[in-house]
mmCIF file of C-alpha atoms and ligand atoms in Angstrom:
data_model
loop_
_atom_site.group_PDB
_atom_site.id
_atom_site.type_symbol
_atom_site.label_atom_id
_atom_site.label_comp_id
_atom_site.label_asym_id
_atom_site.label_seq_id
_atom_site.Cartn_x
_atom_site.Cartn_y
_atom_site.Cartn_z
ATOM 1 C CA MET U 1 -68.484 95.958 -51.121
ATOM 2 C CA LYS U 2 -71.845 94.885 -49.755
ATOM 3 C CA THR U 3 -71.985 91.754 -47.577
ATOM 4 C CA ARG U 4 -74.327 90.034 -49.992
ATOM 5 C CA ILE U 5 -72.080 90.710 -52.992
ATOM 6 C CA LEU U 6 -68.956 89.608 -51.142
ATOM 7 C CA ILE U 7 -70.459 86.302 -50.091
ATOM 8 C CA ARG U 8 -71.761 85.750 -53.594
ATOM 9 C CA GLU U 9 -68.251 86.309 -54.907
ATOM 10 C CA GLY U 10 -66.989 83.726 -52.406
ATOM 11 C CA GLN U 11 -69.649 81.292 -53.523
ATOM 12 C CA TYR U 12 -68.695 81.861 -57.155
ATOM 13 C CA GLN U 13 -65.015 81.112 -56.476
ATOM 14 C CA LEU U 14 -65.827 77.949 -54.520
ATOM 15 C CA ASN U 15 -68.193 76.746 -57.181
ATOM 16 C CA LYS U 16 -65.506 77.275 -59.822
ATOM 17 C CA ALA U 17 -63.074 75.259 -57.688
ATOM 18 C CA GLY U 18 -65.488 72.306 -57.621
ATOM 19 C CA CYS U 19 -66.536 72.487 -53.960
ATOM 20 C CA MET U 20 -69.653 70.460 -53.240
ATOM 21 C CA ASP U 21 -71.642 73.064 -51.351
ATOM 22 C CA PRO U 22 -70.276 76.496 -52.284
ATOM 23 C CA LYS U 23 -73.157 78.533 -50.846
ATOM 24 C CA THR U 24 -73.027 77.000 -47.376
ATOM 25 C CA ASP U 25 -69.231 77.152 -47.272
ATOM 26 C CA ALA U 26 -69.141 80.796 -48.405
ATOM 27 C CA GLU U 27 -71.581 81.714 -45.641
ATOM 28 C CA GLU U 28 -69.857 79.563 -43.026
ATOM 29 C CA LEU U 29 -66.509 81.198 -43.737
ATOM 30 C CA TYR U 30 -68.019 84.675 -43.431
ATOM 31 C CA SER U 31 -69.655 83.629 -40.206
ATOM 32 C CA PHE U 32 -66.359 82.189 -38.918
ATOM 33 C CA LEU U 33 -64.467 85.380 -39.815
ATOM 34 C CA THR U 34 -66.939 87.876 -38.385
ATOM 35 C CA GLY U 35 -68.550 85.896 -35.584
ATOM 36 C CA ARG U 36 -71.981 86.646 -37.026
ATOM 37 C CA ASP U 37 -74.587 83.916 -37.318
ATOM 38 C CA ARG U 38 -76.639 83.162 -40.410
ATOM 39 C CA VAL U 39 -79.557 85.370 -39.384
ATOM 40 C CA GLN U 40 -77.285 88.355 -38.723
ATOM 41 C CA ILE U 41 -75.591 87.889 -42.077
ATOM 42 C CA PHE U 42 -78.989 87.867 -43.754
ATOM 43 C CA LEU U 43 -80.072 91.019 -41.918
ATOM 44 C CA GLU U 44 -76.844 92.826 -42.809
ATOM 45 C CA ALA U 45 -76.890 91.732 -46.442
ATOM 46 C CA GLU U 46 -76.947 95.278 -47.799
ATOM 47 C CA GLU U 47 -74.327 96.713 -45.442
ATOM 48 C CA GLU U 48 -70.854 97.643 -46.562
ATOM 49 C CA VAL U 49 -67.985 95.373 -45.493
ATOM 50 C CA GLU U 50 -64.704 96.930 -44.278
ATOM 51 C CA PRO U 51 -61.925 96.531 -46.866
ATOM 52 C CA GLU U 52 -59.792 94.658 -44.303
ATOM 53 C CA THR U 53 -62.589 92.152 -43.631
ATOM 54 C CA GLU U 54 -63.087 91.786 -47.353
ATOM 55 C CA ARG U 55 -59.406 91.003 -47.864
ATOM 56 C CA ARG U 56 -59.339 88.472 -45.044
ATOM 57 C CA TYR U 57 -62.527 86.832 -46.276
ATOM 58 C CA MET U 58 -61.123 86.343 -49.765
ATOM 59 C CA LYS U 59 -57.991 84.786 -48.218
ATOM 60 C CA LEU U 60 -60.204 82.184 -46.497
ATOM 61 C CA ILE U 61 -62.085 81.581 -49.737
ATOM 62 C CA GLU U 62 -58.780 81.083 -51.519
ATOM 63 C CA ARG U 63 -57.775 78.363 -49.052
ATOM 64 C CA ARG U 64 -61.112 76.612 -49.339
ATOM 65 C CA ALA U 65 -60.854 76.857 -53.140
ATOM 66 C CA GLN U 66 -57.666 74.806 -52.849
ATOM 67 C CA ARG U 67 -60.024 72.131 -51.519
ATOM 68 C CA ILE U 68 -58.799 72.398 -47.949
ATOM 69 C CA PRO U 69 -61.765 71.111 -45.922
ATOM 70 C CA LEU U 70 -63.918 73.802 -44.337
ATOM 71 C CA GLN U 71 -63.359 72.260 -40.905
ATOM 72 C CA HIS U 72 -59.578 72.491 -41.265
ATOM 73 C CA ILE U 73 -59.999 76.218 -41.811
ATOM 74 C CA THR U 74 -62.492 76.832 -39.014
ATOM 75 C CA GLY U 75 -60.983 74.194 -36.701
ATOM 76 C CA GLU U 76 -64.321 72.807 -35.602
ATOM 77 C CA GLN U 77 -67.395 70.800 -36.496
ATOM 78 C CA GLU U 78 -70.756 70.401 -34.859
ATOM 79 C CA PHE U 79 -71.879 66.833 -34.228
ATOM 80 C CA MET U 80 -75.093 65.728 -32.473
ATOM 81 C CA GLY U 81 -75.555 69.398 -31.627
ATOM 82 C CA PHE U 82 -72.272 69.462 -29.695
ATOM 83 C CA ARG U 83 -69.164 71.395 -30.687
ATOM 84 C CA PHE U 84 -65.918 69.574 -31.390
ATOM 85 C CA ALA U 85 -62.445 70.814 -32.261
ATOM 86 C CA VAL U 86 -61.056 69.236 -35.422
ATOM 87 C CA THR U 87 -57.499 68.995 -36.743
ATOM 88 C CA PRO U 88 -56.008 67.377 -39.861
ATOM 89 C CA ASP U 89 -54.861 64.485 -37.629
ATOM 90 C CA VAL U 90 -58.349 62.986 -37.343
ATOM 91 C CA LEU U 91 -61.352 62.217 -39.496
ATOM 92 C CA ILE U 92 -63.742 65.176 -39.732
ATOM 93 C CA PRO U 93 -66.978 64.294 -37.904
ATOM 94 C CA ARG U 94 -69.585 63.125 -40.390
ATOM 95 C CA GLN U 95 -73.321 63.093 -40.048
ATOM 96 C CA ASP U 96 -73.245 59.368 -40.963
ATOM 97 C CA THR U 97 -71.702 58.691 -37.578
ATOM 98 C CA GLU U 98 -74.673 60.124 -35.687
ATOM 99 C CA THR U 99 -76.386 56.762 -36.315
ATOM 100 C CA LEU U 100 -73.706 54.993 -34.267
ATOM 101 C CA VAL U 101 -74.176 57.445 -31.397
ATOM 102 C CA GLN U 102 -77.965 57.195 -31.510
ATOM 103 C CA GLU U 103 -77.876 53.395 -31.458
ATOM 104 C CA GLY U 104 -75.434 53.374 -28.566
ATOM 105 C CA ALA U 105 -77.529 55.826 -26.566
ATOM 106 C CA LYS U 106 -80.710 53.924 -27.380
ATOM 107 C CA ALA U 107 -79.235 50.637 -26.171
ATOM 108 C CA ILE U 108 -78.094 52.256 -22.932
ATOM 109 C CA GLN U 109 -81.436 53.942 -22.296
ATOM 110 C CA SER U 110 -83.524 50.860 -23.075
ATOM 111 C CA THR U 111 -81.493 48.235 -21.214
ATOM 112 C CA GLN U 112 -82.411 47.502 -17.637
ATOM 113 C CA LYS U 113 -79.225 47.179 -15.748
ATOM 114 C CA GLU U 114 -78.477 46.009 -12.300
ATOM 115 C CA LYS U 115 -77.505 49.212 -10.559
ATOM 116 C CA ARG U 116 -74.081 49.441 -9.084
ATOM 117 C CA SER U 117 -73.824 48.851 -5.376
ATOM 118 C CA PHE U 118 -74.068 51.743 -2.966
ATOM 119 C CA LEU U 119 -70.350 51.469 -2.278
ATOM 120 C CA GLU U 120 -69.432 51.608 -5.952
ATOM 121 C CA ARG U 121 -71.674 54.621 -6.396
ATOM 122 C CA LEU U 122 -69.984 56.290 -3.468
ATOM 123 C CA LYS U 123 -66.726 55.744 -5.311
ATOM 124 C CA GLY U 124 -68.302 57.599 -8.222
ATOM 125 C CA ARG U 125 -68.730 54.557 -10.464
ATOM 126 C CA LYS U 126 -71.310 54.927 -13.197
ATOM 127 C CA ASP U 127 -73.668 52.203 -14.443
ATOM 128 C CA TRP U 128 -72.158 51.805 -17.895
ATOM 129 C CA GLU U 129 -68.502 51.407 -18.701
ATOM 130 C CA ILE U 130 -68.134 52.156 -22.373
ATOM 131 C CA LEU U 131 -65.185 52.113 -24.745
ATOM 132 C CA ASP U 132 -64.824 54.299 -27.825
ATOM 133 C CA LEU U 133 -62.278 52.408 -29.897
ATOM 134 C CA CYS U 134 -60.459 54.301 -32.709
ATOM 135 C CA CYS U 135 -61.816 57.467 -31.115
ATOM 136 C CA GLY U 136 -60.254 60.056 -33.479
ATOM 137 C CA SER U 137 -61.620 63.394 -32.262
ATOM 138 C CA GLY U 138 -63.643 61.583 -29.588
ATOM 139 C CA ILE U 139 -67.070 62.496 -30.959
ATOM 140 C CA VAL U 140 -68.676 59.062 -30.531
ATOM 141 C CA GLY U 141 -67.883 58.390 -26.897
ATOM 142 C CA ILE U 142 -68.200 61.997 -25.781
ATOM 143 C CA SER U 143 -71.609 62.374 -27.435
ATOM 144 C CA VAL U 144 -72.927 59.155 -25.885
ATOM 145 C CA ALA U 145 -71.637 60.309 -22.503
ATOM 146 C CA ARG U 146 -73.321 63.691 -22.901
ATOM 147 C CA ILE U 147 -76.633 62.110 -23.911
ATOM 148 C CA CYS U 148 -76.601 59.383 -21.242
ATOM 149 C CA GLY U 149 -75.250 60.749 -17.984
ATOM 150 C CA ASN U 150 -74.662 57.351 -16.400
ATOM 151 C CA VAL U 151 -71.615 56.510 -18.490
ATOM 152 C CA GLU U 152 -67.957 56.044 -17.592
ATOM 153 C CA LEU U 153 -66.012 56.695 -20.773
ATOM 154 C CA THR U 154 -62.756 55.177 -21.926
ATOM 155 C CA ALA U 155 -61.459 56.099 -25.368
ATOM 156 C CA SER U 156 -58.383 55.090 -27.323
ATOM 157 C CA ASP U 157 -56.667 55.578 -30.633
ATOM 158 C CA ILE U 158 -53.398 54.513 -32.214
ATOM 159 C CA SER U 159 -52.637 58.151 -33.006
ATOM 160 C CA GLU U 160 -51.022 60.283 -30.325
ATOM 161 C CA ALA U 161 -52.527 63.421 -31.882
ATOM 162 C CA ALA U 162 -56.013 61.871 -31.792
ATOM 163 C CA VAL U 163 -55.585 61.048 -28.107
ATOM 164 C CA ALA U 164 -54.618 64.657 -27.373
ATOM 165 C CA LEU U 165 -57.590 65.981 -29.348
ATOM 166 C CA THR U 166 -60.053 63.615 -27.660
ATOM 167 C CA LYS U 167 -58.794 64.793 -24.270
ATOM 168 C CA ARG U 168 -59.350 68.387 -25.327
ATOM 169 C CA ASN U 169 -62.832 67.695 -26.716
ATOM 170 C CA ALA U 170 -63.808 65.780 -23.581
ATOM 171 C CA ARG U 171 -62.666 68.697 -21.435
ATOM 172 C CA ASP U 172 -64.470 71.263 -23.612
ATOM 173 C CA ASN U 173 -67.661 69.178 -23.440
ATOM 174 C CA ARG U 174 -67.249 68.644 -19.697
ATOM 175 C CA VAL U 175 -67.118 64.860 -20.014
ATOM 176 C CA GLU U 176 -64.767 62.861 -17.859
ATOM 177 C CA ALA U 177 -62.828 60.363 -19.925
ATOM 178 C CA GLU U 178 -59.817 58.132 -19.715
ATOM 179 C CA VAL U 179 -58.076 58.493 -23.055
ATOM 180 C CA LEU U 180 -55.325 56.045 -23.961
ATOM 181 C CA GLN U 181 -52.953 55.594 -26.851
ATOM 182 C CA GLY U 182 -52.494 52.222 -28.543
ATOM 183 C CA ASP U 183 -53.413 49.810 -31.311
ATOM 184 C CA LEU U 184 -57.045 48.634 -30.905
ATOM 185 C CA PHE U 185 -57.318 46.669 -27.635
ATOM 186 C CA ALA U 186 -53.621 46.930 -26.703
ATOM 187 C CA PRO U 187 -54.222 49.638 -24.057
ATOM 188 C CA HIS U 188 -57.150 47.702 -22.524
ATOM 189 C CA GLN U 189 -55.492 44.475 -21.431
ATOM 190 C CA GLY U 190 -57.613 42.672 -18.855
ATOM 191 C CA LYS U 191 -60.360 45.292 -19.011
ATOM 192 C CA ARG U 192 -64.017 44.561 -19.862
ATOM 193 C CA PHE U 193 -66.736 47.011 -20.895
ATOM 194 C CA ASP U 194 -70.532 47.088 -21.037
ATOM 195 C CA MET U 195 -70.367 48.557 -24.521
ATOM 196 C CA ILE U 196 -67.765 48.966 -27.232
ATOM 197 C CA LEU U 197 -68.424 51.558 -29.927
ATOM 198 C CA CYS U 198 -66.161 51.845 -32.929
ATOM 199 C CA ASN U 199 -65.906 53.747 -36.186
ATOM 200 C CA PRO U 200 -62.852 51.999 -37.624
ATOM 201 C CA PRO U 201 -61.200 52.730 -40.968
ATOM 202 C CA TYR U 202 -63.334 50.825 -43.484
ATOM 203 C CA VAL U 203 -62.692 52.218 -46.955
ATOM 204 C CA LYS U 204 -61.197 49.711 -49.425
ATOM 205 C CA THR U 205 -57.604 50.694 -50.201
ATOM 206 C CA ASN U 206 -58.219 50.980 -53.927
ATOM 207 C CA MET U 207 -61.279 53.195 -53.384
ATOM 208 C CA ILE U 208 -59.408 55.928 -51.538
ATOM 209 C CA GLY U 209 -58.166 57.503 -54.766
ATOM 210 C CA MET U 210 -61.788 57.965 -55.866
ATOM 211 C CA LEU U 211 -62.851 60.031 -52.854
ATOM 212 C CA GLN U 212 -63.262 63.823 -52.999
ATOM 213 C CA ASP U 213 -60.038 65.865 -52.968
ATOM 214 C CA GLU U 214 -60.892 67.176 -49.496
ATOM 215 C CA ILE U 215 -60.882 63.640 -48.126
ATOM 216 C CA LYS U 216 -58.114 61.939 -50.051
ATOM 217 C CA ASP U 217 -55.658 64.849 -49.897
ATOM 218 C CA HIS U 218 -56.399 66.219 -46.432
ATOM 219 C CA GLU U 219 -57.856 63.606 -44.100
ATOM 220 C CA PRO U 220 -55.596 61.006 -42.482
ATOM 221 C CA ARG U 221 -55.338 57.885 -44.575
ATOM 222 C CA GLU U 222 -54.863 55.747 -41.494
ATOM 223 C CA ALA U 223 -58.366 56.735 -40.372
ATOM 224 C CA LEU U 224 -59.893 55.626 -43.677
ATOM 225 C CA ASP U 225 -57.941 52.683 -45.078
ATOM 226 C CA GLY U 226 -59.541 49.375 -44.112
ATOM 227 C CA GLY U 227 -57.302 47.241 -46.323
ATOM 228 C CA ARG U 228 -58.045 45.353 -49.551
ATOM 229 C CA ASP U 229 -61.674 44.559 -48.756
ATOM 230 C CA GLY U 230 -62.131 47.295 -46.145
ATOM 231 C CA LEU U 231 -62.651 44.690 -43.415
ATOM 232 C CA ASP U 232 -59.186 44.426 -41.842
ATOM 233 C CA PHE U 233 -60.130 46.205 -38.637
ATOM 234 C CA TYR U 234 -63.457 44.406 -38.239
ATOM 235 C CA ARG U 235 -61.701 41.045 -38.367
ATOM 236 C CA ARG U 236 -59.373 42.087 -35.562
ATOM 237 C CA ILE U 237 -62.148 43.697 -33.518
ATOM 238 C CA VAL U 238 -64.537 40.743 -33.814
ATOM 239 C CA ALA U 239 -61.752 38.375 -32.751
ATOM 240 C CA LYS U 240 -60.758 40.419 -29.688
ATOM 241 C CA ALA U 241 -63.977 42.111 -28.559
ATOM 242 C CA PRO U 242 -65.373 39.061 -26.691
ATOM 243 C CA SER U 243 -62.524 39.193 -24.189
ATOM 244 C CA HIS U 244 -63.205 42.901 -23.586
ATOM 245 C CA LEU U 245 -66.968 42.734 -23.097
ATOM 246 C CA LYS U 246 -68.851 41.959 -19.928
ATOM 247 C CA GLU U 247 -71.739 39.488 -19.982
ATOM 248 C CA ASP U 248 -74.443 40.686 -22.422
ATOM 249 C CA GLY U 249 -72.134 43.533 -23.481
ATOM 250 C CA PHE U 250 -72.861 45.447 -26.664
ATOM 251 C CA LEU U 251 -70.637 45.824 -29.702
ATOM 252 C CA LEU U 252 -71.624 48.578 -32.138
ATOM 253 C CA MET U 253 -69.643 49.437 -35.223
ATOM 254 C CA GLU U 254 -70.079 51.883 -38.057
ATOM 255 C CA MET U 255 -69.621 50.347 -41.494
ATOM 256 C CA GLY U 256 -69.822 51.062 -45.218
ATOM 257 C CA TYR U 257 -73.247 50.776 -46.875
ATOM 258 C CA ASP U 258 -72.173 47.576 -48.683
ATOM 259 C CA GLN U 259 -70.402 45.797 -45.823
ATOM 260 C CA GLY U 260 -73.401 44.613 -43.809
ATOM 261 C CA GLU U 261 -73.596 41.054 -45.061
ATOM 262 C CA ALA U 262 -69.844 40.447 -44.804
ATOM 263 C CA LEU U 263 -69.884 41.763 -41.252
ATOM 264 C CA ARG U 264 -72.931 39.767 -40.249
ATOM 265 C CA LYS U 265 -71.131 36.661 -41.495
ATOM 266 C CA LEU U 266 -67.976 37.578 -39.609
ATOM 267 C CA LEU U 267 -69.910 38.030 -36.353
ATOM 268 C CA LYS U 268 -71.967 34.860 -36.861
ATOM 269 C CA GLU U 269 -68.968 32.715 -37.678
ATOM 270 C CA SER U 270 -67.161 33.835 -34.543
ATOM 271 C CA GLY U 271 -69.987 32.129 -32.633
ATOM 272 C CA ARG U 272 -69.686 34.676 -29.822
ATOM 273 C CA PHE U 273 -72.438 37.164 -30.656
ATOM 274 C CA ARG U 274 -76.233 37.231 -30.637
ATOM 275 C CA GLU U 275 -78.925 39.717 -31.685
ATOM 276 C CA ILE U 276 -76.907 40.774 -34.722
ATOM 277 C CA GLU U 277 -78.722 43.705 -36.298
ATOM 278 C CA ILE U 278 -77.970 46.128 -39.091
ATOM 279 C CA VAL U 279 -79.227 49.692 -38.677
ATOM 280 C CA ARG U 280 -79.776 52.207 -41.463
ATOM 281 C CA ASP U 281 -78.793 55.868 -41.346
ATOM 282 C CA LEU U 282 -81.188 58.752 -42.075
ATOM 283 C CA PRO U 283 -80.646 58.670 -45.854
ATOM 284 C CA GLY U 284 -81.541 54.949 -45.646
ATOM 285 C CA LYS U 285 -78.141 53.327 -46.099
ATOM 286 C CA GLU U 286 -76.977 50.427 -43.954
ATOM 287 C CA ARG U 287 -74.575 52.140 -41.585
ATOM 288 C CA VAL U 288 -74.223 50.416 -38.223
ATOM 289 C CA ILE U 289 -73.981 46.814 -37.077
ATOM 290 C CA ARG U 290 -75.049 46.049 -33.537
ATOM 291 C CA CYS U 291 -74.814 42.870 -31.484
ATOM 292 C CA ARG U 292 -74.376 41.511 -27.984
ATOM 293 C CA LEU U 293 -72.001 39.049 -26.448
ATOM 294 C CA LYS U 294 -73.492 35.590 -25.967
ATOM 295 C CA ARG U 295 -73.724 34.315 -22.443
ATOM 296 C CA ASP U 296 -71.214 31.660 -21.434
ATOM 297 C CA ARG U 297 -72.658 28.241 -22.016
HETATM 298 N N1 LIG Y 301 -67.637 57.328 -44.166
HETATM 299 C C1 LIG Y 301 -66.270 57.703 -44.312
HETATM 300 C C2 LIG Y 301 -66.000 58.175 -45.726
HETATM 301 O O1 LIG Y 301 -66.259 57.480 -46.676
HETATM 302 C C3 LIG Y 301 -65.326 56.601 -43.935
HETATM 303 C C4 LIG Y 301 -65.178 56.535 -42.486
HETATM 304 C C5 LIG Y 301 -64.288 55.441 -42.010
HETATM 305 O O2 LIG Y 301 -63.513 54.805 -42.736
HETATM 306 N N2 LIG Y 301 -64.426 55.183 -40.780
HETATM 307 O O3 LIG Y 301 -65.526 59.263 -45.903
#
């Protein structure tokens, strides 16, 4: 069978199965199987495919048609132009989350900071100590560290498997990171950071059943479920973050498009934060809330 016909058959099967983007997925799976990039596939469109490759391709299509996420089949996802390994133990990196990374990097690059002393630099200390809380695959902290070189990264997650994956992704991206296991701030007792970044679970419990099959049947519920109103984790983070931020420290959190006002209120009422700002993602939805710790009076 010709390459073009085979991929079209894949696309047809995925479309029939209700996949959202059958054309892209059919091409991605062919690319994953053969190691060819999109351009090569296009150039070889009229060439015959080996029967063995054809059989293996249709096996991949079959799995995807069962609504197994593409990234669980390929084992990876690109994010911010960097490559990350993905397993079913963590949330698959989403483009939405690039807003959180961009805001974090922007804050770091635009904030004048007293440089660390010569001695601290000798000891290899970087200017910014940042924490990626609920790190999952580690994409947020690792991306910020790759974009801004002057960052010392700590990451943590309640899931042991997430911790292992973040360590692997940090290594693969050549970022040094301390990765710890524990519930929110539990592994960071007595430690303060210049910036805390977090993409916590924020989907309302009763909304999870309405998500796509790929998400609700294959992604970890504990990475999605934010409780009755989706705000459970924010309440805990807002309460504890002030004792883990240095003076003027930043807190940046991803959120659902309809949670901005509730979160603004939460941060305001705590009385500990200033410069509370909501940032929209590329499609224009409110996606990130950003603030700084107030100075001690
Ligand atoms: N944006 C994600 C989704 O709806 C949710 C991510 C999260 O809860 N942190 O799939």
